[in-house]
PDB file of C-alpha atoms in Angstrom:
ATOM      1  CA  UNK A   1      -3.358   5.337  18.026  1.00 47.00           C
ATOM      2  CA  UNK A   2      -0.498   7.717  17.272  1.00 58.00           C
ATOM      3  CA  UNK A   3      -0.785  10.068  14.341  1.00 79.00           C
ATOM      4  CA  UNK A   4       1.450   9.203  11.424  1.00 92.00           C
ATOM      5  CA  UNK A   5       3.743  12.005  10.279  1.00 94.00           C
ATOM      6  CA  UNK A   6       4.274  11.851   6.530  1.00 95.00           C
ATOM      7  CA  UNK A   7       7.643  13.244   5.374  1.00 96.00           C
ATOM      8  CA  UNK A   8       7.116  16.529   3.544  1.00 96.00           C
ATOM      9  CA  UNK A   9       8.727  15.235   0.329  1.00 96.00           C
ATOM     10  CA  UNK A  10       6.054  12.529   0.135  1.00 97.00           C
ATOM     11  CA  UNK A  11       3.028  14.746   0.771  1.00 96.00           C
ATOM     12  CA  UNK A  12       1.287  14.774  -2.592  1.00 97.00           C
ATOM     13  CA  UNK A  13      -2.413  14.370  -1.758  1.00 97.00           C
ATOM     14  CA  UNK A  14      -3.146  18.071  -2.276  1.00 97.00           C
ATOM     15  CA  UNK A  15      -2.000  17.794  -5.913  1.00 97.00           C
ATOM     16  CA  UNK A  16      -3.765  14.478  -6.589  1.00 97.00           C
ATOM     17  CA  UNK A  17      -7.062  14.704  -4.721  1.00 97.00           C
ATOM     18  CA  UNK A  18     -10.167  16.157  -6.354  1.00 96.00           C
ATOM     19  CA  UNK A  19     -13.881  15.661  -5.742  1.00 92.00           C
ATOM     20  CA  UNK A  20     -13.579  12.552  -7.935  1.00 93.00           C
ATOM     21  CA  UNK A  21     -10.807  11.058  -5.801  1.00 96.00           C
ATOM     22  CA  UNK A  22      -7.098  10.498  -6.448  1.00 97.00           C
ATOM     23  CA  UNK A  23      -5.818  11.118  -9.978  1.00 96.00           C
ATOM     24  CA  UNK A  24      -3.800   8.322 -11.536  1.00 95.00           C
ATOM     25  CA  UNK A  25      -1.565   7.717 -14.537  1.00 96.00           C
ATOM     26  CA  UNK A  26       1.313   5.310 -15.259  1.00 97.00           C
ATOM     27  CA  UNK A  27       3.302   6.338 -12.162  1.00 98.00           C
ATOM     28  CA  UNK A  28       2.441   4.388  -9.013  1.00 98.00           C
ATOM     29  CA  UNK A  29       3.929   4.014  -5.552  1.00 98.00           C
ATOM     30  CA  UNK A  30       4.667   1.057  -3.309  1.00 97.00           C
ATOM     31  CA  UNK A  31       5.402   1.421   0.399  1.00 97.00           C
ATOM     32  CA  UNK A  32       7.422  -1.117   2.332  1.00 95.00           C
ATOM     33  CA  UNK A  33      10.057  -1.471   5.011  1.00 94.00           C
ATOM     34  CA  UNK A  34      13.729  -0.532   4.649  1.00 95.00           C
ATOM     35  CA  UNK A  35      14.667  -4.143   5.400  1.00 92.00           C
ATOM     36  CA  UNK A  36      13.355  -5.032   1.934  1.00 92.00           C
ATOM     37  CA  UNK A  37      15.258  -2.344   0.010  1.00 94.00           C
ATOM     38  CA  UNK A  38      17.951  -4.659  -1.352  1.00 93.00           C
ATOM     39  CA  UNK A  39      15.428  -7.315  -2.338  1.00 91.00           C
ATOM     40  CA  UNK A  40      13.288  -4.816  -4.274  1.00 93.00           C
ATOM     41  CA  UNK A  41      16.345  -3.163  -5.841  1.00 94.00           C
ATOM     42  CA  UNK A  42      17.680  -6.559  -6.990  1.00 92.00           C
ATOM     43  CA  UNK A  43      14.432  -8.314  -7.971  1.00 92.00           C
ATOM     44  CA  UNK A  44      11.799  -5.649  -8.476  1.00 93.00           C
ATOM     45  CA  UNK A  45       8.435  -5.985  -6.766  1.00 93.00           C
ATOM     46  CA  UNK A  46       7.084  -9.496  -6.315  1.00 89.00           C
ATOM     47  CA  UNK A  47       3.777 -10.313  -4.627  1.00 81.00           C
ATOM     48  CA  UNK A  48       4.340 -11.944  -1.260  1.00 65.00           C
ATOM     49  CA  UNK A  49       8.008 -11.016  -1.609  1.00 50.00           C
ATOM     50  CA  UNK A  50       8.723 -10.661   2.124  1.00 48.00           C
ATOM     51  CA  UNK A  51      10.000 -14.233   2.487  1.00 49.00           C
ATOM     52  CA  UNK A  52      11.640 -13.643   5.879  1.00 48.00           C
ATOM     53  CA  UNK A  53       8.359 -12.501   7.421  1.00 44.00           C
ATOM     54  CA  UNK A  54       6.471 -15.341   5.730  1.00 49.00           C
ATOM     55  CA  UNK A  55       8.923 -17.919   7.156  1.00 51.00           C
ATOM     56  CA  UNK A  56       8.576 -16.407  10.615  1.00 48.00           C
ATOM     57  CA  UNK A  57       4.781 -16.492  10.403  1.00 46.00           C
ATOM     58  CA  UNK A  58       4.861 -20.094   9.128  1.00 49.00           C
ATOM     59  CA  UNK A  59       7.065 -21.069  12.053  1.00 52.00           C
ATOM     60  CA  UNK A  60       4.680 -19.423  14.499  1.00 49.00           C
ATOM     61  CA  UNK A  61       1.681 -21.188  12.951  1.00 48.00           C
ATOM     62  CA  UNK A  62       3.439 -24.550  13.125  1.00 52.00           C
ATOM     63  CA  UNK A  63       3.850 -24.183  16.892  1.00 56.00           C
ATOM     64  CA  UNK A  64       0.058 -24.242  17.203  1.00 59.00           C
ATOM     65  CA  UNK A  65      -0.249 -26.958  14.542  1.00 59.00           C
ATOM     66  CA  UNK A  66      -2.018 -24.675  12.083  1.00 57.00           C
ATOM     67  CA  UNK A  67      -1.870 -25.696   8.435  1.00 57.00           C
ATOM     68  CA  UNK A  68       0.813 -24.179   6.240  1.00 55.00           C
ATOM     69  CA  UNK A  69      -0.153 -21.548   3.700  1.00 52.00           C
ATOM     70  CA  UNK A  70       1.402 -19.937   0.685  1.00 53.00           C
ATOM     71  CA  UNK A  71       1.281 -16.304  -0.285  1.00 54.00           C
ATOM     72  CA  UNK A  72       0.369 -15.598  -3.870  1.00 63.00           C
ATOM     73  CA  UNK A  73      -0.310 -11.963  -3.130  1.00 79.00           C
ATOM     74  CA  UNK A  74      -0.384  -9.360  -5.862  1.00 88.00           C
ATOM     75  CA  UNK A  75       1.867  -6.293  -5.682  1.00 93.00           C
ATOM     76  CA  UNK A  76       0.093  -3.464  -3.859  1.00 95.00           C
ATOM     77  CA  UNK A  77       0.187  -0.064  -5.584  1.00 97.00           C
ATOM     78  CA  UNK A  78      -1.309   3.338  -4.957  1.00 98.00           C
ATOM     79  CA  UNK A  79      -1.267   6.558  -6.944  1.00 97.00           C
ATOM     80  CA  UNK A  80      -0.079   8.606  -3.960  1.00 98.00           C
ATOM     81  CA  UNK A  81       3.326   8.731  -2.258  1.00 98.00           C
ATOM     82  CA  UNK A  82       1.498   9.798   0.873  1.00 97.00           C
ATOM     83  CA  UNK A  83      -0.746   6.719   0.903  1.00 98.00           C
ATOM     84  CA  UNK A  84       2.202   4.452   0.048  1.00 98.00           C
ATOM     85  CA  UNK A  85       3.984   5.811   3.119  1.00 98.00           C
ATOM     86  CA  UNK A  86       1.034   4.773   5.298  1.00 98.00           C
ATOM     87  CA  UNK A  87       1.367   1.174   4.061  1.00 96.00           C
ATOM     88  CA  UNK A  88       5.157   1.357   4.411  1.00 96.00           C
ATOM     89  CA  UNK A  89       4.674   2.314   8.046  1.00 97.00           C
ATOM     90  CA  UNK A  90       2.362  -0.674   8.580  1.00 94.00           C
ATOM     91  CA  UNK A  91       4.851  -3.104   6.991  1.00 92.00           C
ATOM     92  CA  UNK A  92       7.685  -1.607   9.036  1.00 94.00           C
ATOM     93  CA  UNK A  93       5.756  -2.096  12.281  1.00 94.00           C
ATOM     94  CA  UNK A  94       5.167  -5.772  11.403  1.00 89.00           C
ATOM     95  CA  UNK A  95       8.792  -6.419  10.522  1.00 89.00           C
ATOM     96  CA  UNK A  96      10.111  -4.592  13.596  1.00 93.00           C
ATOM     97  CA  UNK A  97       7.744  -6.600  15.780  1.00 89.00           C
ATOM     98  CA  UNK A  98       9.195  -9.856  14.439  1.00 83.00           C
ATOM     99  CA  UNK A  99      12.791  -8.900  13.743  1.00 83.00           C
ATOM    100  CA  UNK A 100      13.550  -5.821  15.932  1.00 83.00           C
ATOM    101  CA  UNK A 101      15.922  -4.436  13.300  1.00 85.00           C
ATOM    102  CA  UNK A 102      15.004  -0.755  13.604  1.00 93.00           C
ATOM    103  CA  UNK A 103      13.662  -0.695  10.047  1.00 95.00           C
ATOM    104  CA  UNK A 104      12.030   2.452   8.680  1.00 96.00           C
ATOM    105  CA  UNK A 105       9.244   3.096   6.135  1.00 97.00           C
ATOM    106  CA  UNK A 106      10.329   3.618   2.522  1.00 97.00           C
ATOM    107  CA  UNK A 107       8.486   4.369  -0.709  1.00 98.00           C
ATOM    108  CA  UNK A 108       9.295   3.198  -4.214  1.00 98.00           C
ATOM    109  CA  UNK A 109       8.134   4.992  -7.329  1.00 98.00           C
ATOM    110  CA  UNK A 110       6.915   2.572  -9.997  1.00 98.00           C
ATOM    111  CA  UNK A 111       6.769   3.759 -13.618  1.00 98.00           C
ATOM    112  CA  UNK A 112       4.946   1.350 -15.906  1.00 97.00           C
ATOM    113  CA  UNK A 113       4.775   1.158 -19.671  1.00 96.00           C
ATOM    114  CA  UNK A 114       1.364   1.164 -21.344  1.00 95.00           C
ATOM    115  CA  UNK A 115       0.962  -2.630 -21.347  1.00 94.00           C
ATOM    116  CA  UNK A 116       2.048  -2.992 -17.700  1.00 94.00           C
ATOM    117  CA  UNK A 117      -0.154  -0.083 -16.673  1.00 96.00           C
ATOM    118  CA  UNK A 118      -3.175  -1.741 -18.298  1.00 94.00           C
ATOM    119  CA  UNK A 119      -2.677  -4.695 -15.943  1.00 92.00           C
ATOM    120  CA  UNK A 120      -3.057  -2.553 -12.803  1.00 96.00           C
ATOM    121  CA  UNK A 121      -6.416  -3.303 -11.217  1.00 96.00           C
ATOM    122  CA  UNK A 122      -8.511  -1.533  -8.634  1.00 96.00           C
ATOM    123  CA  UNK A 123      -8.313  -3.413  -5.340  1.00 94.00           C
ATOM    124  CA  UNK A 124     -11.867  -4.295  -4.364  1.00 91.00           C
ATOM    125  CA  UNK A 125     -10.373  -5.962  -1.285  1.00 89.00           C
ATOM    126  CA  UNK A 126     -10.831  -2.488   0.162  1.00 92.00           C
ATOM    127  CA  UNK A 127     -14.401  -3.583   0.929  1.00 94.00           C
ATOM    128  CA  UNK A 128     -13.019  -5.434   3.954  1.00 93.00           C
ATOM    129  CA  UNK A 129     -11.449  -2.200   5.210  1.00 94.00           C
ATOM    130  CA  UNK A 130     -14.778  -0.403   4.869  1.00 94.00           C
ATOM    131  CA  UNK A 131     -16.634  -3.107   6.791  1.00 94.00           C
ATOM    132  CA  UNK A 132     -14.208  -3.083   9.732  1.00 94.00           C
ATOM    133  CA  UNK A 133     -15.450  -0.646  12.381  1.00 93.00           C
ATOM    134  CA  UNK A 134     -12.849   2.044  13.075  1.00 94.00           C
ATOM    135  CA  UNK A 135     -10.398   0.750  10.451  1.00 96.00           C
ATOM    136  CA  UNK A 136      -7.097   2.629  10.890  1.00 95.00           C
ATOM    137  CA  UNK A 137      -6.510   3.126   7.150  1.00 96.00           C
ATOM    138  CA  UNK A 138      -9.991   4.561   6.586  1.00 96.00           C
ATOM    139  CA  UNK A 139      -9.488   6.899   9.552  1.00 96.00           C
ATOM    140  CA  UNK A 140      -6.103   7.966   8.150  1.00 96.00           C
ATOM    141  CA  UNK A 141      -7.660   8.513   4.733  1.00 96.00           C
ATOM    142  CA  UNK A 142     -10.421  10.659   6.238  1.00 96.00           C
ATOM    143  CA  UNK A 143      -7.700  12.863   7.761  1.00 96.00           C
ATOM    144  CA  UNK A 144      -5.909  13.114   4.398  1.00 97.00           C
ATOM    145  CA  UNK A 145      -9.155  14.222   2.743  1.00 97.00           C
ATOM    146  CA  UNK A 146      -9.823  16.725   5.539  1.00 97.00           C
ATOM    147  CA  UNK A 147      -6.306  18.213   5.234  1.00 96.00           C
ATOM    148  CA  UNK A 148      -7.039  18.732   1.528  1.00 97.00           C
ATOM    149  CA  UNK A 149     -10.347  20.469   2.220  1.00 97.00           C
ATOM    150  CA  UNK A 150     -12.349  17.442   1.048  1.00 97.00           C
ATOM    151  CA  UNK A 151     -14.554  14.860   2.709  1.00 96.00           C
ATOM    152  CA  UNK A 152     -14.322  11.128   2.157  1.00 96.00           C
ATOM    153  CA  UNK A 153     -17.943  10.278   1.555  1.00 94.00           C
ATOM    154  CA  UNK A 154     -19.196   7.034   3.066  1.00 93.00           C
ATOM    155  CA  UNK A 155     -18.825   4.130   0.656  1.00 95.00           C
ATOM    156  CA  UNK A 156     -21.228   1.212   0.949  1.00 94.00           C
ATOM    157  CA  UNK A 157     -19.059  -1.848   0.187  1.00 92.00           C
ATOM    158  CA  UNK A 158     -22.121  -3.795  -0.993  1.00 90.00           C
ATOM    159  CA  UNK A 159     -23.088  -1.195  -3.580  1.00 92.00           C
ATOM    160  CA  UNK A 160     -19.799   0.556  -4.367  1.00 92.00           C
ATOM    161  CA  UNK A 161     -18.580   1.017  -7.890  1.00 94.00           C
ATOM    162  CA  UNK A 162     -15.410  -1.062  -8.177  1.00 94.00           C
ATOM    163  CA  UNK A 163     -13.466   2.044  -9.270  1.00 96.00           C
ATOM    164  CA  UNK A 164     -14.219   3.712  -5.914  1.00 96.00           C
ATOM    165  CA  UNK A 165     -11.586   1.477  -4.331  1.00 96.00           C
ATOM    166  CA  UNK A 166      -8.980   2.984  -6.641  1.00 97.00           C
ATOM    167  CA  UNK A 167     -10.245   6.532  -7.015  1.00 97.00           C
ATOM    168  CA  UNK A 168     -11.582   7.217  -3.518  1.00 97.00           C
ATOM    169  CA  UNK A 169      -9.429   4.876  -1.409  1.00 97.00           C
ATOM    170  CA  UNK A 170      -6.199   4.763  -3.429  1.00 98.00           C
ATOM    171  CA  UNK A 171      -6.064   0.964  -3.551  1.00 97.00           C
ATOM    172  CA  UNK A 172      -4.682  -0.859  -6.605  1.00 97.00           C
ATOM    173  CA  UNK A 173      -2.564  -3.889  -7.418  1.00 95.00           C
ATOM    174  CA  UNK A 174      -0.625  -5.638 -10.118  1.00 94.00           C
ATOM    175  CA  UNK A 175      -1.064  -9.406 -10.324  1.00 89.00           C
ATOM    176  CA  UNK A 176       2.244  -9.552 -12.189  1.00 92.00           C
ATOM    177  CA  UNK A 177       5.681  -8.925 -10.694  1.00 92.00           C
ATOM    178  CA  UNK A 178       7.175  -5.530 -11.515  1.00 94.00           C
ATOM    179  CA  UNK A 179      10.645  -5.348 -13.029  1.00 95.00           C
ATOM    180  CA  UNK A 180      13.456  -3.705 -11.088  1.00 96.00           C
ATOM    181  CA  UNK A 181      13.908  -1.355 -14.075  1.00 97.00           C
ATOM    182  CA  UNK A 182      10.469   0.142 -13.326  1.00 97.00           C
ATOM    183  CA  UNK A 183      11.219   0.781  -9.644  1.00 97.00           C
ATOM    184  CA  UNK A 184      13.052   3.709  -8.045  1.00 97.00           C
ATOM    185  CA  UNK A 185      13.586   4.334  -4.325  1.00 97.00           C
ATOM    186  CA  UNK A 186      12.411   7.800  -3.262  1.00 97.00           C
ATOM    187  CA  UNK A 187      14.305   9.807  -0.690  1.00 81.00           C
ATOM    188  CA  UNK A 188      12.052  11.290   1.960  1.00 61.00           C
TER     189      UNK A 188
END
């Protein structure tokens, strides 16, 4: 596993991380691949919005006669540019594997009004990450904590407070699409 180098302009964990976890407010971040820039700029953020990758995956599944599926995914958000960049890197690797377009990781800043912000939920799907031995995101997160002079305490996914997935792991989502007016591309 190669170490991910976060662009300096996106390194914000030191300002956000306390003993209670990552601070949050109405400003969130979404990491994705540069191949989706125009789509996000034109439409905003839509769950399962990477239609090209979905079509490619559907095509692959059909070759082995697997049943079709639909993606009704929520929009992933995190309170840290640094964590969003991690997920952007993951999406970029997937898209480059399928499309070989030389895409790069990008991060969008998402500023929500009070009503929209109230609809952001902590992503308890993080329990699956905790249960996977040697999960790459959890390892990355442990390094982020360490670089900030903190320690990511072990979280038992069977007993965890739901807010730990947001506060400690930086995992949130919006079940609703996010308007293009709320989204701004950050320059790294």
